[in-house]
CSV table of C-alpha atoms and ligand atoms in Angstrom, one decimal:
chain,number,residue,atom,x,y,z
A,1,MET,CA,1.5,21.3,2.8
A,2,GLU,CA,-0.7,18.5,4.2
A,3,GLY,CA,-4.4,19.3,3.9
A,4,GLU,CA,-3.7,21.7,1.1
A,5,ALA,CA,-6.8,21.9,-1.1
A,6,GLY,CA,-7.4,23.0,-4.6
A,7,GLU,CA,-4.6,21.3,-6.5
A,8,ARG,CA,-6.7,18.5,-7.9
A,9,GLY,CA,-4.9,16.9,-10.7
A,10,ASP,CA,-5.6,14.1,-13.1
A,11,VAL,CA,-6.9,11.6,-10.5
A,12,THR,CA,-10.5,11.3,-9.7
A,13,PHE,CA,-11.8,9.9,-6.5
A,14,LEU,CA,-15.2,8.6,-5.7
A,15,ARG,CA,-16.5,7.0,-2.6
A,16,ARG,CA,-20.1,5.9,-2.5
A,17,HIS,CA,-22.4,3.8,-0.5
A,18,LEU,CA,-24.5,1.3,-2.4
A,19,GLY,CA,-27.1,1.4,0.3
A,20,ALA,CA,-30.3,3.4,0.3
A,21,THR,CA,-28.5,6.6,1.0
A,22,ILE,CA,-26.2,7.2,-1.9
A,23,ALA,CA,-23.5,8.7,-1.3
A,24,VAL,CA,-20.6,10.1,0.4
A,25,PHE,CA,-18.3,11.2,-2.3
A,26,LEU,CA,-15.7,13.6,-3.5
A,27,CYS,CA,-15.2,14.2,-7.1
A,28,ALA,CA,-13.0,16.3,-9.2
A,29,ALA,CA,-13.7,20.0,-9.5
A,30,GLY,CA,-16.9,19.6,-7.6
A,31,LEU,CA,-18.8,18.1,-10.5
A,32,PRO,CA,-22.1,16.5,-9.6
A,33,LEU,CA,-22.4,12.8,-8.7
A,34,VAL,CA,-24.8,12.1,-11.5
A,35,ALA,CA,-22.1,12.9,-14.1
A,36,PRO,CA,-18.7,11.6,-12.8
A,37,PRO,CA,-16.1,13.5,-14.7
A,38,ALA,CA,-13.9,12.1,-17.3
A,39,VAL,CA,-10.7,12.7,-15.6
A,40,ALA,CA,-8.0,12.5,-18.2
A,41,ALA,CA,-8.1,12.8,-21.9
A,42,ALA,CA,-6.9,9.6,-23.6
A,43,THR,CA,-3.8,10.4,-25.6
A,44,ALA,CA,-3.7,7.1,-27.5
A,45,VAL,CA,-5.7,4.0,-28.0
A,46,SER,CA,-4.9,2.0,-24.9
A,47,GLN,CA,-5.7,-1.4,-23.7
A,48,VAL,CA,-6.9,-3.1,-20.6
A,49,SER,CA,-4.1,-5.5,-20.3
A,50,ASP,CA,-4.8,-7.2,-17.0
A,51,ILE,CA,-7.2,-7.2,-14.1
A,52,ARG,CA,-5.9,-8.3,-10.7
A,53,ALA,CA,-7.9,-8.9,-7.5
A,54,TRP,CA,-7.0,-9.5,-3.8
A,55,THR,CA,-9.9,-10.4,-1.6
A,56,ASN,CA,-11.2,-11.8,1.6
A,57,GLU,CA,-14.8,-11.7,3.0
A,58,ILE,CA,-14.4,-8.1,4.3
A,59,TYR,CA,-12.0,-6.5,1.9
A,60,THR,CA,-11.2,-6.5,-1.8
A,61,ARG,CA,-8.8,-4.6,-4.0
A,62,VAL,CA,-9.2,-4.8,-7.8
A,63,ALA,CA,-6.5,-3.3,-10.0
A,64,ILE,CA,-7.2,-2.6,-13.7
A,65,ASP,CA,-4.0,-2.2,-15.8
A,66,THR,CA,-4.1,-0.1,-18.8
A,67,ARG,CA,-0.4,0.9,-19.0
A,68,ASP,CA,-1.2,4.3,-20.7
A,69,GLU,CA,-3.3,6.9,-19.1
A,70,VAL,CA,-7.0,6.5,-20.0
A,71,SER,CA,-10.3,8.4,-19.3
A,72,TRP,CA,-12.5,6.5,-16.9
A,73,GLN,CA,-15.5,6.8,-14.7
A,74,ALA,CA,-16.9,4.7,-11.9
A,75,ASN,CA,-20.5,4.1,-11.0
A,76,THR,CA,-22.8,1.6,-9.2
A,77,LEU,CA,-25.9,-0.3,-9.8
A,78,ARG,CA,-28.1,-1.7,-7.0
A,79,ALA,CA,-29.2,-5.3,-6.9
A,80,ASP,CA,-31.9,-6.2,-9.3
A,81,PRO,CA,-33.4,-9.4,-7.8
A,82,SER,CA,-36.0,-9.7,-10.6
A,83,HIS,CA,-33.2,-10.2,-13.1
A,84,GLY,CA,-31.0,-12.1,-10.7
A,85,LEU,CA,-28.4,-9.3,-10.6
A,86,PRO,CA,-26.3,-8.5,-7.6
A,87,PRO,CA,-25.1,-5.0,-6.6
A,88,ARG,CA,-22.4,-3.9,-9.0
A,89,ILE,CA,-19.6,-1.4,-9.3
A,90,PHE,CA,-18.6,-0.7,-12.8
A,91,ILE,CA,-15.7,1.2,-14.3
A,92,ASP,CA,-16.1,2.5,-17.9
A,93,ILE,CA,-12.8,3.1,-19.7
A,94,GLN,CA,-13.0,5.2,-22.8
A,95,GLY,CA,-10.9,4.9,-25.9
A,96,ALA,CA,-9.5,1.6,-24.8
A,97,GLY,CA,-9.4,-1.9,-26.1
A,98,ILE,CA,-9.2,-5.1,-24.1
A,99,ARG,CA,-7.1,-8.2,-24.3
A,100,ASP,CA,-9.2,-11.1,-25.5
A,101,GLU,CA,-8.0,-13.4,-22.7
A,102,ILE,CA,-9.5,-11.0,-20.1
A,103,LEU,CA,-12.7,-10.7,-22.1
A,104,HIS,CA,-13.5,-14.3,-21.8
A,105,LYS,CA,-12.2,-15.0,-18.3
A,106,PRO,CA,-14.1,-13.5,-15.4
A,107,ILE,CA,-12.3,-13.7,-12.1
A,108,GLU,CA,-14.6,-15.9,-10.0
A,109,VAL,CA,-14.4,-15.4,-6.2
A,110,ARG,CA,-17.7,-15.9,-4.4
A,111,ASN,CA,-16.4,-15.3,-0.9
A,112,GLY,CA,-19.3,-13.4,0.7
A,113,LEU,CA,-18.1,-10.0,-0.5
A,114,LEU,CA,-17.1,-10.4,-4.1
A,115,ARG,CA,-18.9,-12.6,-6.6
A,116,GLN,CA,-16.8,-12.0,-9.6
A,117,VAL,CA,-14.9,-9.4,-11.7
A,118,ARG,CA,-15.7,-9.4,-15.4
A,119,ALA,CA,-15.0,-7.2,-18.4
A,120,GLY,CA,-16.6,-6.5,-21.7
A,121,ARG,CA,-16.9,-4.1,-24.6
A,122,PHE,CA,-19.7,-1.8,-23.6
A,123,ASP,CA,-19.7,0.0,-27.0
A,124,SER,CA,-17.1,0.4,-29.7
A,125,ASP,CA,-15.2,3.0,-27.7
A,126,THR,CA,-15.7,1.8,-24.1
A,127,VAL,CA,-14.5,-1.1,-22.1
A,128,ARG,CA,-16.7,-1.8,-19.0
A,129,VAL,CA,-15.2,-3.6,-16.0
A,130,VAL,CA,-18.0,-4.9,-13.7
A,131,ILE,CA,-17.4,-6.0,-10.1
A,132,ASP,CA,-20.3,-8.2,-9.0
A,133,LEU,CA,-20.7,-7.9,-5.3
A,134,GLU,CA,-22.3,-10.4,-3.0
A,135,ARG,CA,-23.6,-7.6,-0.8
A,136,GLU,CA,-23.8,-3.8,-0.9
A,137,SER,CA,-20.5,-2.3,0.1
A,138,THR,CA,-18.6,0.9,0.5
A,139,TYR,CA,-15.9,1.5,-2.1
A,140,ARG,CA,-13.5,4.0,-3.5
A,141,VAL,CA,-11.8,4.3,-6.8
A,142,PHE,CA,-8.6,6.0,-7.8
A,143,ALA,CA,-5.9,5.8,-10.4
A,144,LEU,CA,-2.1,5.6,-10.0
A,145,PRO,CA,0.3,6.5,-12.8
A,146,GLY,CA,3.5,4.9,-14.1
A,147,PRO,CA,2.2,2.4,-15.4
A,148,PHE,CA,-1.4,3.6,-15.3
A,149,ARG,CA,-3.8,1.5,-13.2
A,150,ILE,CA,-7.2,2.0,-11.8
A,151,ILE,CA,-7.6,0.7,-8.2
A,152,VAL,CA,-10.9,-0.2,-6.6
A,153,ASP,CA,-10.9,-0.7,-2.9
A,154,ILE,CA,-14.1,-2.3,-1.4
A,155,ASP,CA,-15.0,-2.5,2.2
A,156,GLY,CA,-17.4,-5.3,3.1
A,157,GLU,CA,-18.9,-3.3,5.8
A,158,GLY,CA,-18.8,0.3,7.0
A,159,GLU,CA,-17.3,-1.1,10.2
A,160,ILE,CA,-14.6,-3.7,10.0
A,161,PRO,CA,-15.9,-6.8,11.8
A,162,ALA,CA,-13.9,-8.5,14.5
A,163,LEU,CA,-11.4,-11.1,13.5
A,164,PRO,CA,-12.5,-14.7,13.5
A,165,ALA,CA,-10.8,-17.0,15.9
A,166,PRO,CA,-7.1,-17.6,15.0
A,167,PRO,CA,-6.2,-20.9,13.6
A,168,PRO,CA,-5.1,-23.7,16.0
A,169,ALA,CA,-1.4,-23.7,17.0
A,170,SER,CA,-0.6,-26.6,14.9
A,171,LEU,CA,-1.5,-24.6,11.8
A,172,ALA,CA,-0.1,-21.3,13.0
A,173,ILE,CA,3.5,-22.4,13.7
A,174,PRO,CA,5.8,-23.2,10.8
A,175,PRO,CA,7.1,-26.8,11.2
A,176,ASN,CA,10.7,-25.7,11.5
A,177,ALA,CA,10.2,-22.7,13.8
A,178,ALA,CA,13.1,-22.6,16.3
A,179,HIS,CA,11.0,-20.8,18.9
A,180,PRO,CA,7.4,-21.8,18.7
A,181,ALA,CA,4.9,-19.4,20.1
A,182,PRO,CA,3.8,-20.4,23.6
A,183,VAL,CA,0.5,-18.5,23.1
A,184,PRO,CA,-0.3,-18.3,19.4
A,185,MET,CA,-3.8,-17.0,20.1
A,186,SER,CA,-2.5,-13.5,20.6
A,187,ARG,CA,0.1,-13.2,18.0
A,188,VAL,CA,0.3,-9.9,16.3
A,189,ARG,CA,0.4,-9.9,12.5
A,190,VAL,CA,3.2,-7.8,11.1
A,191,MET,CA,4.1,-7.2,7.4
A,192,ILE,CA,7.6,-6.3,6.6
A,193,ASP,CA,7.9,-4.8,3.2
A,194,PRO,CA,11.4,-4.7,1.7
A,195,GLY,CA,11.1,-2.0,-1.0
A,196,HIS,CA,11.7,-2.5,-4.8
A,197,GLY,CA,13.0,-5.9,-6.1
A,198,GLY,CA,13.5,-7.6,-9.4
A,199,LYS,CA,13.7,-5.1,-12.3
A,200,ASP,CA,13.4,-2.2,-9.8
A,201,SER,CA,16.7,-1.8,-8.1
A,202,GLY,CA,15.8,1.2,-6.1
A,203,ALA,CA,18.5,3.7,-5.4
A,204,ILE,CA,22.1,2.7,-6.2
A,205,GLY,CA,25.1,3.8,-4.2
A,206,PRO,CA,28.4,5.3,-5.5
A,207,THR,CA,30.1,1.9,-5.4
A,208,GLY,CA,27.1,0.0,-6.9
A,209,LEU,CA,25.3,-1.2,-3.8
A,210,LYS,CA,21.6,-1.6,-4.6
A,211,GLU,CA,18.8,-0.5,-2.3
A,212,LYS,CA,16.7,-3.6,-3.2
A,213,ASP,CA,19.4,-5.9,-1.9
A,214,VAL,CA,20.0,-4.0,1.3
A,215,VAL,CA,16.3,-3.7,2.3
A,216,LEU,CA,15.8,-7.4,1.6
A,217,ALA,CA,18.7,-8.3,4.0
A,218,ILE,CA,17.2,-5.9,6.6
A,219,GLY,CA,13.7,-7.4,6.2
A,220,ARG,CA,15.0,-10.9,6.7
A,221,LYS,CA,16.8,-9.9,9.8
A,222,ILE,CA,13.7,-8.2,11.2
A,223,ARG,CA,11.6,-11.3,10.5
A,224,GLU,CA,14.2,-13.5,12.2
A,225,LYS,CA,14.6,-11.4,15.3
A,226,LEU,CA,10.9,-10.5,15.6
A,227,SER,CA,9.8,-14.2,15.2
A,228,ARG,CA,12.0,-15.4,18.1
A,229,SER,CA,9.6,-14.7,20.9
A,230,GLY,CA,6.6,-16.2,19.2
A,231,GLU,CA,4.5,-13.1,19.9
A,232,PHE,CA,4.4,-12.0,16.3
A,233,ASP,CA,3.2,-13.5,13.1
A,234,VAL,CA,5.8,-12.0,10.8
A,235,ARG,CA,5.2,-11.9,7.0
A,236,MET,CA,7.1,-10.3,4.2
A,237,THR,CA,5.8,-8.9,1.0
A,238,ARG,CA,8.8,-10.3,-0.7
A,239,ASP,CA,11.5,-12.8,0.4
A,240,GLU,CA,13.4,-12.9,-2.8
A,241,ASP,CA,14.6,-10.6,-5.6
A,242,VAL,CA,11.3,-10.1,-7.3
A,243,PHE,CA,9.3,-7.2,-8.5
A,244,ILE,CA,6.0,-6.6,-6.7
A,245,PRO,CA,3.8,-3.6,-7.6
A,246,LEU,CA,3.2,-1.1,-4.8
A,247,GLU,CA,-0.6,-1.5,-4.8
A,248,GLU,CA,-0.1,-5.3,-4.4
A,249,ARG,CA,2.0,-4.9,-1.3
A,250,THR,CA,-0.8,-2.9,0.4
A,251,ALA,CA,-3.4,-5.3,-0.9
A,252,MET,CA,-1.5,-8.3,0.5
A,253,SER,CA,-1.4,-6.6,3.9
A,254,ASN,CA,-5.1,-5.7,3.9
A,255,LYS,CA,-6.1,-9.1,2.7
A,256,GLY,CA,-4.0,-10.7,5.4
A,257,ARG,CA,-5.5,-8.5,8.1
A,258,VAL,CA,-2.1,-7.4,9.2
A,259,GLU,CA,-2.0,-5.1,12.2
A,260,LEU,CA,1.4,-3.4,11.5
A,261,PHE,CA,3.0,-2.6,8.2
A,262,VAL,CA,6.7,-1.5,8.0
A,263,SER,CA,8.1,-0.7,4.6
A,264,ILE,CA,11.9,-0.6,4.5
A,265,HIS,CA,13.8,1.7,2.1
A,266,ILE,CA,17.2,3.4,1.8
A,267,ASN,CA,17.2,7.1,1.0
A,268,ALA,CA,19.2,8.9,-1.8
A,269,SER,CA,19.9,12.4,-2.7
A,270,ARG,CA,21.7,14.5,-5.4
A,271,ASN,CA,23.4,16.0,-2.4
A,272,ARG,CA,26.1,13.4,-1.8
A,273,LYS,CA,26.6,14.7,1.7
A,274,ALA,CA,23.0,14.1,2.8
A,275,GLY,CA,22.7,11.5,5.5
A,276,GLY,CA,20.7,10.2,8.3
A,277,TYR,CA,17.6,8.2,9.2
A,278,THR,CA,13.9,9.2,8.7
A,279,THR,CA,10.6,7.3,9.2
A,280,TYR,CA,7.6,8.5,7.3
A,281,VAL,CA,3.9,8.2,7.5
A,282,LEU,CA,1.4,8.8,4.7
A,283,SER,CA,0.2,12.3,3.9
A,284,ARG,CA,-1.2,14.2,1.0
A,285,GLY,CA,1.8,16.4,0.5
A,286,ALA,CA,5.4,16.8,1.7
A,287,SER,CA,6.9,19.6,3.7
A,288,ASN,CA,9.7,20.2,1.3
A,289,ARG,CA,11.0,19.5,-2.1
A,290,GLU,CA,13.4,16.7,-1.0
A,291,ASP,CA,10.6,14.7,0.6
A,292,LEU,CA,8.4,15.2,-2.5
A,293,GLU,CA,11.3,14.0,-4.8
A,294,LEU,CA,11.8,11.1,-2.5
A,295,ALA,CA,8.2,10.0,-2.6
A,296,ALA,CA,8.2,10.4,-6.4
A,297,ARG,CA,11.2,8.2,-6.7
A,298,GLU,CA,9.8,5.6,-4.4
A,299,ASN,CA,6.5,5.7,-6.3
A,300,GLY,CA,8.3,5.3,-9.6
A,301,VAL,CA,6.7,8.5,-11.0
A,302,PRO,CA,7.9,12.0,-11.9
A,303,VAL,CA,7.2,14.7,-9.2
A,304,ARG,CA,4.5,16.3,-11.3
A,305,LYS,CA,2.5,13.1,-11.2
A,306,LEU,CA,2.4,13.3,-7.4
A,307,GLN,CA,0.1,16.3,-7.6
A,308,GLY,CA,-2.8,14.0,-8.3
A,309,VAL,CA,-2.2,11.9,-5.2
A,310,LYS,CA,-3.2,14.7,-2.9
A,311,PHE,CA,-6.6,14.0,-4.2
A,312,ILE,CA,-6.8,10.3,-3.4
A,313,ILE,CA,-5.3,10.5,0.0
A,314,ASP,CA,-8.2,11.7,2.1
A,315,ASP,CA,-8.9,11.4,5.8
A,316,MET,CA,-10.4,8.0,5.4
A,317,PHE,CA,-7.0,6.7,4.1
A,318,THR,CA,-4.9,8.5,6.7
A,319,GLY,CA,-7.2,9.3,9.6
A,320,ALA,CA,-8.1,6.0,11.1
A,321,ARG,CA,-4.6,4.8,11.9
A,322,LYS,CA,-2.8,8.1,11.6
A,323,ASN,CA,-2.1,8.7,15.2
A,324,GLU,CA,-0.9,5.2,15.8
A,325,SER,CA,1.3,5.4,12.6
A,326,LEU,CA,2.8,8.6,13.8
A,327,ARG,CA,3.6,7.1,17.2
A,328,LEU,CA,5.1,3.9,15.7
A,329,ALA,CA,7.1,6.0,13.2
A,330,LYS,CA,8.7,8.0,16.0
A,331,THR,CA,9.4,5.0,18.1
A,332,VAL,CA,11.0,3.2,15.1
A,333,ASN,CA,13.2,6.1,14.1
A,334,ASP,CA,14.4,6.7,17.6
A,335,ALA,CA,15.2,3.0,18.2
A,336,VAL,CA,16.9,2.5,14.8
A,337,VAL,CA,19.2,5.5,15.4
A,338,ARG,CA,20.0,4.4,18.9
A,339,HIS,CA,20.9,0.9,17.8
A,340,VAL,CA,23.0,1.9,14.8
A,341,SER,CA,24.7,4.5,17.0
A,342,THR,CA,26.1,1.9,19.3
A,343,ARG,CA,28.2,0.7,16.3
A,344,TYR,CA,28.5,4.1,14.5
A,345,PRO,CA,28.4,7.0,17.1
A,346,GLY,CA,27.0,10.2,15.7
A,347,THR,CA,24.4,8.5,13.5
A,348,GLN,CA,22.0,11.2,12.5
A,349,SER,CA,18.2,11.2,13.0
A,350,LEU,CA,16.2,13.3,10.6
A,351,GLY,CA,13.1,12.5,12.6
A,352,LEU,CA,9.6,11.7,11.7
A,353,LYS,CA,8.2,13.0,8.4
A,354,GLN,CA,5.2,12.7,6.2
A,355,ALA,CA,5.0,12.3,2.4
A,356,PRO,CA,2.7,10.7,-0.2
A,357,PHE,CA,4.0,7.2,-0.7
A,358,TYR,CA,1.7,5.0,-2.9
A,359,VAL,CA,2.6,1.9,-0.9
A,360,LEU,CA,0.8,3.4,2.1
A,361,VAL,CA,-2.3,4.5,0.3
A,362,GLY,CA,-5.3,2.4,1.4
A,363,ALA,CA,-3.4,0.6,4.1
A,364,ARG,CA,-6.0,-0.3,6.8
A,365,MET,CA,-3.4,-0.8,9.5
A,366,THR,CA,-0.8,1.1,11.4
A,367,ALA,CA,1.7,1.7,8.6
A,368,VAL,CA,5.2,3.4,8.4
A,369,LEU,CA,8.0,3.6,5.9
A,370,VAL,CA,11.6,3.7,7.1
A,371,GLU,CA,14.3,5.4,5.0
A,372,ALA,CA,17.4,3.9,6.7
A,373,SER,CA,20.2,6.3,5.8
A,374,PHE,CA,21.4,7.4,2.4
A,375,ILE,CA,22.9,5.0,-0.1
A,376,SER,CA,24.0,8.0,-2.1
A,377,ASN,CA,26.4,9.0,0.7
A,378,ALA,CA,29.6,7.1,0.4
A,379,ARG,CA,30.1,6.8,4.1
A,380,GLU,CA,26.6,5.5,4.7
A,381,GLU,CA,26.8,3.2,1.7
A,382,ALA,CA,29.9,1.6,3.3
A,383,ARG,CA,28.0,1.1,6.5
A,384,LEU,CA,25.1,-0.5,4.7
A,385,ARG,CA,27.6,-3.2,3.5
A,386,ASP,CA,28.4,-3.9,7.2
A,387,PRO,CA,26.1,-6.7,8.5
A,388,SER,CA,26.3,-5.2,12.0
A,389,CYS,CA,24.8,-1.9,10.7
A,390,LEU,CA,21.9,-3.9,9.2
A,391,ASP,CA,21.5,-5.7,12.5
A,392,GLY,CA,21.3,-2.4,14.2
A,393,ILE,CA,18.6,-1.2,11.9
A,394,ALA,CA,16.7,-4.5,12.3
A,395,ASP,CA,17.1,-4.4,16.1
A,396,GLY,CA,15.7,-0.9,16.2
A,397,VAL,CA,12.6,-1.8,14.1
A,398,VAL,CA,12.1,-4.9,16.3
A,399,GLU,CA,12.4,-3.0,19.5
A,400,ALA,CA,9.9,-0.4,18.3
A,401,ILE,CA,7.4,-3.0,17.2
A,402,ARG,CA,7.7,-4.8,20.6
A,403,TYR,CA,7.3,-1.6,22.5
A,404,TYR,CA,4.4,-0.6,20.4
A,405,GLY,CA,2.7,-4.0,21.0
A,406,GLN,CA,3.4,-4.1,24.7
A,407,ASN,CA,2.0,-0.7,25.4
A,408,GLY,CA,-1.4,-1.7,24.4
A,409,ILE,CA,-1.8,0.4,21.3
A,410,LEU,CA,-2.5,-2.7,19.2
A,411,ALA,CA,-5.4,-3.4,21.5
A,412,HIS,CA,-7.3,-0.7,19.7
A,413,SER,CA,-6.6,-2.1,16.3
A,414,ASP,CA,-9.5,-1.9,13.8
A,415,PHE,CA,-9.0,-5.6,13.1
B,501,ZN,ZN1,13.1,2.8,-1.9
């Protein structure tokens, strides 16, 4: 169903240039740019409870938390030098209050892209969140449900500039690294993302094994194995049992200019016999009900809420790195199944698939999500308790990343 048009749900999507030629944009129901649509009726008085930002000099993500669904619209103002005002993006949120602490505490950044993020009461019924930019930029705004949050992604330039020189070796190598990198200048940045954590257990197996624990163990093994050669700068979105929102995982990766993002999950199904390994890339829709249910579960939302995501995942989100992501996903899945099969012959591959996973939305690098067997399947759950099975999964991911790196695909990275 990828590419399916017409089912535009409760999520609005705007993308504009602040430059002289306003604007490349999509908006709900084809309404004109001059009047961005109110996208969802507020059902109750809600509150802007937090504003979060991740930023470097070429990228910023701002998340505005309202918990309950709210009506909102985004717009821009060009710089007004006569009044000392920079270019601004502002989000008006109707029918909402705002926590006093946020009202009086702008987030100051001043890093060449973002000056600050501030919020105020525009009128009795509207909260306005203003993003003061240091320079005109391309941006996009979308909302994610459960809990409701409005996400603003800002690109410092239309084209992503080349990376600055890497830090000297003495800074790049952890003091206790067992195998320091011989040539740290060329280390590839990889983000390993163990799913779930903290209050979010993920799926739970018939004997109580928790997805969040298994994927953390796998993630640590991947980091350990991948770090050995010194070719890779391996990071993790979490290295302990903590909850990290999905949009933050993507933001951490973009901010860190990571070149490869691998999210690790374990599948589950109402069909207790379902088993096997799949690796996913981002797409607007899913090819079947099971994949849609899986994405909804991983996103922490009901299936019906996923309708809106078709709208926010456009070609800009999936296109740039899509081919590389597809290639990496296939390589990962093949290698994982091969490695696990040496211990457990007959391990099943369900192949490469596509589905709308929030954690992949807005990722600016090659990005895949592994569903490493089914925790709901008693036999596979038992294997997931076996460290050698987890080693096999990690070995497969590591082999795929190394293969992917060695075959020059990374040379074409946007970063
Ligand atoms: Zn999961």
